[in-house]
């Protein structure tokens, strides 16, 4: 089955890791009608592709992510309205001085005042290298990516198709979106639910609305240590330069599997490195992870 790619763009998106994550979910022994609890919703790529059939309860401290998906859910944002918006803004962008930068700055300033979910999509697609970053005042803080035909007809169609895909995914389940802390979302989980966590990677990324500290990592560890639900946590294991110290400090108390993954994060190809991803989980695998859809799964268990 093809992976649903959401319309929100961000570094570190788990699109290529979805089959691997879903294989582990299906090997957890969880009831497929279980509720899906996701406290770090982000782009939503894992949640929209979850194999579970139950209710979706998702949260994020970034209000713009939640507002956007609520808009899609209630019909305020549709593929048609987004197409009209992007085509209009693209015309203004192409006519703007400094290769579009003047208009980009106008949209950025407008978004920082009005918080429009349409402007949010524009900025996430027109900003440098797919980054999503905010300053301490909660204002958009990503520079403009000066690229010819930034919103070409094909690219606009791609975004609109992605909105339609997530709209259809929302129709298949009951979705509840919350702008709240991860602790509040995790507190919703009961023994029969399934939690998926994709927190910011400590020591690697700064693209998070509220930042992420070692104390946050410790609080998350305590919350997941006491939950009655089954959970999976995404994190990183090591790269060419160093290991994730949080694994030895916290997450090796649970089971861990790893997989090589290549992130397109650098501006230059020579700066783009592979990272060994890790999935942390608190259940026994019922059977060996099924390797499908040409996904090579490296399995290592740490206790």
Short mmCIF file of N, CA, C and O in Angstrom, two decimals, residues 36-108:
data_model
loop_
_atom_site.label_atom_id
_atom_site.label_comp_id
_atom_site.label_asym_id
_atom_site.label_seq_id
_atom_site.Cartn_x
_atom_site.Cartn_y
_atom_site.Cartn_z
N UNK A 36 -5.31 5.01 18.78
CA UNK A 36 -3.96 5.50 18.43
C UNK A 36 -3.72 6.81 19.17
O UNK A 36 -4.46 7.78 18.99
N UNK A 37 -2.69 6.84 20.03
CA UNK A 37 -2.36 8.03 20.80
C UNK A 37 -1.01 8.54 20.32
O UNK A 37 -0.01 7.82 20.36
N UNK A 38 -0.97 9.80 19.84
CA UNK A 38 0.28 10.35 19.30
C UNK A 38 0.53 11.74 19.86
O UNK A 38 -0.08 12.72 19.43
N UNK A 39 1.47 11.87 20.80
CA UNK A 39 1.68 13.16 21.48
C UNK A 39 2.57 14.16 20.73
O UNK A 39 2.62 15.33 21.11
N UNK A 40 3.30 13.70 19.70
CA UNK A 40 4.15 14.59 18.89
C UNK A 40 3.74 14.41 17.44
O UNK A 40 4.45 13.78 16.65
N UNK A 41 2.60 14.98 17.06
CA UNK A 41 2.01 14.65 15.78
C UNK A 41 2.86 15.14 14.61
O UNK A 41 3.00 14.44 13.61
N UNK A 42 3.43 16.32 14.69
CA UNK A 42 4.28 16.82 13.62
C UNK A 42 3.57 16.86 12.29
O UNK A 42 2.43 17.33 12.18
N UNK A 43 4.20 16.35 11.25
CA UNK A 43 3.58 16.32 9.93
C UNK A 43 2.38 15.38 9.90
O UNK A 43 1.49 15.54 9.06
N UNK A 44 2.39 14.36 10.77
CA UNK A 44 1.29 13.41 10.81
C UNK A 44 1.49 12.17 9.96
O UNK A 44 0.60 11.33 9.87
N UNK A 45 2.68 12.01 9.35
CA UNK A 45 2.86 10.92 8.39
C UNK A 45 2.69 9.55 9.01
O UNK A 45 2.12 8.64 8.37
N UNK A 46 3.12 9.35 10.25
CA UNK A 46 2.97 8.03 10.87
C UNK A 46 1.52 7.78 11.25
O UNK A 46 0.97 6.70 10.99
N UNK A 47 0.88 8.77 11.84
CA UNK A 47 -0.52 8.61 12.25
C UNK A 47 -1.46 8.37 11.08
O UNK A 47 -2.38 7.55 11.17
N UNK A 48 -1.24 9.07 9.97
CA UNK A 48 -2.11 8.90 8.82
C UNK A 48 -1.95 7.53 8.17
O UNK A 48 -2.83 7.07 7.43
N UNK A 49 -0.81 6.87 8.44
CA UNK A 49 -0.54 5.56 7.85
C UNK A 49 -0.61 4.42 8.85
O UNK A 49 -0.27 3.28 8.51
N UNK A 50 -1.03 4.70 10.07
CA UNK A 50 -1.10 3.65 11.09
C UNK A 50 -2.06 2.54 10.67
O UNK A 50 -3.15 2.80 10.15
N UNK A 51 -1.70 1.27 10.92
CA UNK A 51 -2.59 0.16 10.56
C UNK A 51 -3.74 -0.04 11.55
O UNK A 51 -4.62 -0.86 11.29
N UNK A 52 -3.73 0.68 12.66
CA UNK A 52 -4.79 0.51 13.65
C UNK A 52 -6.09 1.14 13.17
O UNK A 52 -6.08 2.16 12.47
N UNK A 53 -7.20 0.57 13.60
CA UNK A 53 -8.50 1.02 13.11
C UNK A 53 -9.26 1.89 14.11
O UNK A 53 -10.32 2.42 13.80
N UNK A 54 -8.72 2.05 15.32
CA UNK A 54 -9.43 2.76 16.36
C UNK A 54 -9.34 4.28 16.23
O UNK A 54 -8.75 4.82 15.29
N UNK A 55 -9.90 4.95 17.20
CA UNK A 55 -9.90 6.40 17.26
C UNK A 55 -8.47 6.94 17.30
O UNK A 55 -7.57 6.33 17.86
N UNK A 56 -8.26 8.11 16.69
CA UNK A 56 -6.96 8.79 16.72
C UNK A 56 -7.03 9.96 17.71
O UNK A 56 -7.85 10.87 17.55
N UNK A 57 -6.17 9.95 18.71
CA UNK A 57 -6.05 11.07 19.64
C UNK A 57 -4.63 11.61 19.49
O UNK A 57 -3.66 10.95 19.87
N UNK A 58 -4.51 12.80 18.89
CA UNK A 58 -3.18 13.33 18.58
C UNK A 58 -3.02 14.73 19.15
O UNK A 58 -3.98 15.51 19.23
N UNK A 59 -1.82 15.02 19.55
CA UNK A 59 -1.53 16.33 20.12
C UNK A 59 -0.20 16.86 19.62
O UNK A 59 0.65 16.12 19.13
N UNK A 60 -0.02 18.16 19.75
CA UNK A 60 1.25 18.80 19.44
C UNK A 60 1.25 20.17 20.09
O UNK A 60 0.19 20.82 20.18
N UNK A 61 2.42 20.61 20.54
CA UNK A 61 2.50 21.94 21.14
C UNK A 61 2.53 23.04 20.08
O UNK A 61 2.33 24.21 20.41
N UNK A 62 2.77 22.65 18.83
CA UNK A 62 2.76 23.63 17.73
C UNK A 62 1.31 23.89 17.32
O UNK A 62 0.67 23.03 16.71
N UNK A 63 0.76 25.07 17.63
CA UNK A 63 -0.65 25.34 17.33
C UNK A 63 -0.95 25.39 15.84
O UNK A 63 -2.09 25.13 15.43
N UNK A 64 0.05 25.69 15.02
CA UNK A 64 -0.18 25.83 13.59
C UNK A 64 -0.43 24.48 12.94
O UNK A 64 -1.24 24.38 12.00
N UNK A 65 0.24 23.44 13.41
CA UNK A 65 -0.02 22.09 12.91
C UNK A 65 -1.44 21.67 13.24
O UNK A 65 -2.19 21.18 12.38
N UNK A 66 -1.82 21.86 14.49
CA UNK A 66 -3.16 21.45 14.93
C UNK A 66 -4.24 22.26 14.22
O UNK A 66 -5.25 21.71 13.76
N UNK A 67 -4.03 23.57 14.10
CA UNK A 67 -5.02 24.41 13.41
C UNK A 67 -5.19 24.02 11.95
O UNK A 67 -6.31 24.05 11.41
N UNK A 68 -4.09 23.67 11.31
CA UNK A 68 -4.18 23.27 9.91
C UNK A 68 -5.02 22.01 9.76
O UNK A 68 -5.95 21.95 8.95
N UNK A 69 -4.71 20.99 10.56
CA UNK A 69 -5.44 19.73 10.40
C UNK A 69 -6.88 19.83 10.89
O UNK A 69 -7.77 19.15 10.35
N UNK A 70 -7.14 20.68 11.86
CA UNK A 70 -8.53 20.93 12.22
C UNK A 70 -9.28 21.57 11.06
O UNK A 70 -10.46 21.28 10.81
N UNK A 71 -8.58 22.47 10.34
CA UNK A 71 -9.20 23.12 9.19
C UNK A 71 -9.54 22.13 8.09
O UNK A 71 -10.60 22.23 7.45
N UNK A 72 -8.66 21.15 7.86
CA UNK A 72 -8.94 20.11 6.88
C UNK A 72 -10.11 19.25 7.36
O UNK A 72 -11.01 18.90 6.60
N UNK A 73 -10.11 18.93 8.65
CA UNK A 73 -11.14 18.07 9.22
C UNK A 73 -12.54 18.68 9.11
O UNK A 73 -13.51 17.99 8.77
N UNK A 74 -12.64 19.98 9.39
CA UNK A 74 -13.98 20.61 9.39
C UNK A 74 -14.36 21.20 8.02
O UNK A 74 -15.45 21.79 7.89
N UNK A 75 -13.50 21.05 7.03
CA UNK A 75 -13.84 21.49 5.68
C UNK A 75 -13.49 22.92 5.36
O UNK A 75 -13.78 23.40 4.25
N UNK A 76 -12.87 23.63 6.31
CA UNK A 76 -12.45 25.01 6.01
C UNK A 76 -11.30 25.04 5.01
O UNK A 76 -11.15 26.02 4.27
N UNK A 77 -10.49 23.99 5.01
CA UNK A 77 -9.37 23.88 4.07
C UNK A 77 -9.63 22.69 3.17
O UNK A 77 -9.79 21.56 3.65
N UNK A 78 -9.71 22.93 1.88
CA UNK A 78 -9.95 21.88 0.91
C UNK A 78 -8.88 21.96 -0.19
O UNK A 78 -8.18 22.98 -0.31
N UNK A 79 -8.74 20.92 -1.01
CA UNK A 79 -7.82 21.02 -2.14
C UNK A 79 -8.13 22.20 -3.04
O UNK A 79 -7.23 22.85 -3.57
N UNK A 80 -9.42 22.50 -3.20
CA UNK A 80 -9.82 23.59 -4.09
C UNK A 80 -9.43 24.95 -3.51
O UNK A 80 -8.89 25.82 -4.23
N UNK A 81 -9.71 25.17 -2.23
CA UNK A 81 -9.37 26.47 -1.64
C UNK A 81 -7.86 26.66 -1.55
O UNK A 81 -7.36 27.77 -1.70
N UNK A 82 -7.13 25.55 -1.32
CA UNK A 82 -5.67 25.66 -1.26
C UNK A 82 -5.10 25.97 -2.65
O UNK A 82 -4.15 26.76 -2.77
N UNK A 83 -5.68 25.39 -3.69
CA UNK A 83 -5.20 25.66 -5.04
C UNK A 83 -5.39 27.15 -5.39
O UNK A 83 -4.47 27.79 -5.92
N UNK A 84 -6.56 27.69 -5.09
CA UNK A 84 -6.81 29.10 -5.36
C UNK A 84 -5.81 29.97 -4.61
O UNK A 84 -5.24 30.91 -5.17
N UNK A 85 -5.58 29.64 -3.35
CA UNK A 85 -4.65 30.42 -2.53
C UNK A 85 -3.23 30.35 -3.10
O UNK A 85 -2.57 31.39 -3.27
N UNK A 86 -2.73 29.15 -3.37
CA UNK A 86 -1.34 29.00 -3.82
C UNK A 86 -1.13 29.61 -5.20
O UNK A 86 -0.06 30.20 -5.47
N UNK A 87 -2.10 29.50 -6.08
CA UNK A 87 -1.96 30.11 -7.41
C UNK A 87 -1.91 31.63 -7.31
O UNK A 87 -1.12 32.29 -8.01
N UNK A 88 -2.72 32.19 -6.41
CA UNK A 88 -2.69 33.65 -6.21
C UNK A 88 -1.35 34.09 -5.62
O UNK A 88 -0.73 35.04 -6.11
N UNK A 89 -0.90 33.39 -4.60
CA UNK A 89 0.35 33.77 -3.96
C UNK A 89 1.55 33.56 -4.88
O UNK A 89 2.52 34.31 -4.83
N UNK A 90 1.47 32.55 -5.74
CA UNK A 90 2.56 32.32 -6.68
C UNK A 90 2.68 33.45 -7.67
O UNK A 90 3.80 33.87 -8.03
N UNK A 91 1.54 33.98 -8.13
CA UNK A 91 1.58 35.13 -9.05
C UNK A 91 2.25 36.32 -8.38
O UNK A 91 3.10 37.00 -8.99
N UNK A 92 1.91 36.56 -7.12
CA UNK A 92 2.51 37.67 -6.38
C UNK A 92 3.99 37.41 -6.14
O UNK A 92 4.81 38.34 -6.17
N UNK A 93 4.34 36.15 -5.90
CA UNK A 93 5.74 35.79 -5.66
C UNK A 93 6.59 36.02 -6.90
O UNK A 93 7.69 36.57 -6.83
N UNK A 94 6.07 35.64 -8.07
CA UNK A 94 6.82 35.78 -9.31
C UNK A 94 6.99 37.24 -9.71
O UNK A 94 7.98 37.60 -10.36
N UNK A 95 6.05 38.09 -9.31
CA UNK A 95 6.14 39.51 -9.66
C UNK A 95 6.93 40.31 -8.62
O UNK A 95 7.23 41.48 -8.83
N UNK A 96 7.24 39.69 -7.53
CA UNK A 96 7.86 40.39 -6.42
C UNK A 96 9.33 40.70 -6.70
O UNK A 96 10.01 40.01 -7.46
N UNK A 97 9.81 41.75 -6.07
CA UNK A 97 11.21 42.14 -6.19
C UNK A 97 12.11 41.16 -5.43
O UNK A 97 11.65 40.38 -4.60
N UNK A 98 13.41 41.21 -5.77
CA UNK A 98 14.44 40.38 -5.13
C UNK A 98 14.12 38.89 -5.26
O UNK A 98 14.26 38.10 -4.33
N UNK A 99 13.70 38.52 -6.50
CA UNK A 99 13.42 37.11 -6.82
C UNK A 99 12.39 36.49 -5.89
O UNK A 99 12.46 35.30 -5.57
N UNK A 100 11.44 37.29 -5.46
CA UNK A 100 10.35 36.78 -4.62
C UNK A 100 10.50 37.02 -3.14
O UNK A 100 9.55 36.83 -2.38
N UNK A 101 11.69 37.45 -2.72
CA UNK A 101 11.92 37.59 -1.28
C UNK A 101 11.01 38.63 -0.64
O UNK A 101 10.57 38.45 0.50
N UNK A 102 10.71 39.70 -1.35
CA UNK A 102 9.87 40.76 -0.77
C UNK A 102 8.49 40.21 -0.44
O UNK A 102 7.94 40.46 0.64
N UNK A 103 7.92 39.43 -1.36
CA UNK A 103 6.59 38.87 -1.08
C UNK A 103 6.67 37.79 0.01
O UNK A 103 5.76 37.69 0.85
N UNK A 104 7.71 36.99 -0.01
CA UNK A 104 7.87 36.00 1.05
C UNK A 104 7.87 36.68 2.42
O UNK A 104 7.23 36.21 3.36
N UNK A 105 8.56 37.80 2.51
CA UNK A 105 8.62 38.53 3.78
C UNK A 105 7.25 39.07 4.16
O UNK A 105 6.88 39.05 5.34
N UNK A 106 6.47 39.50 3.17
CA UNK A 106 5.11 39.97 3.45
C UNK A 106 4.23 38.85 4.00
O UNK A 106 3.47 39.05 4.95
N UNK A 107 4.34 37.66 3.40
CA UNK A 107 3.55 36.52 3.88
C UNK A 107 4.01 36.12 5.28
O UNK A 107 3.18 35.83 6.16
N UNK A 108 5.31 36.12 5.49
CA UNK A 108 5.83 35.78 6.81
C UNK A 108 5.32 36.74 7.88
O UNK A 108 4.85 36.32 8.94
#
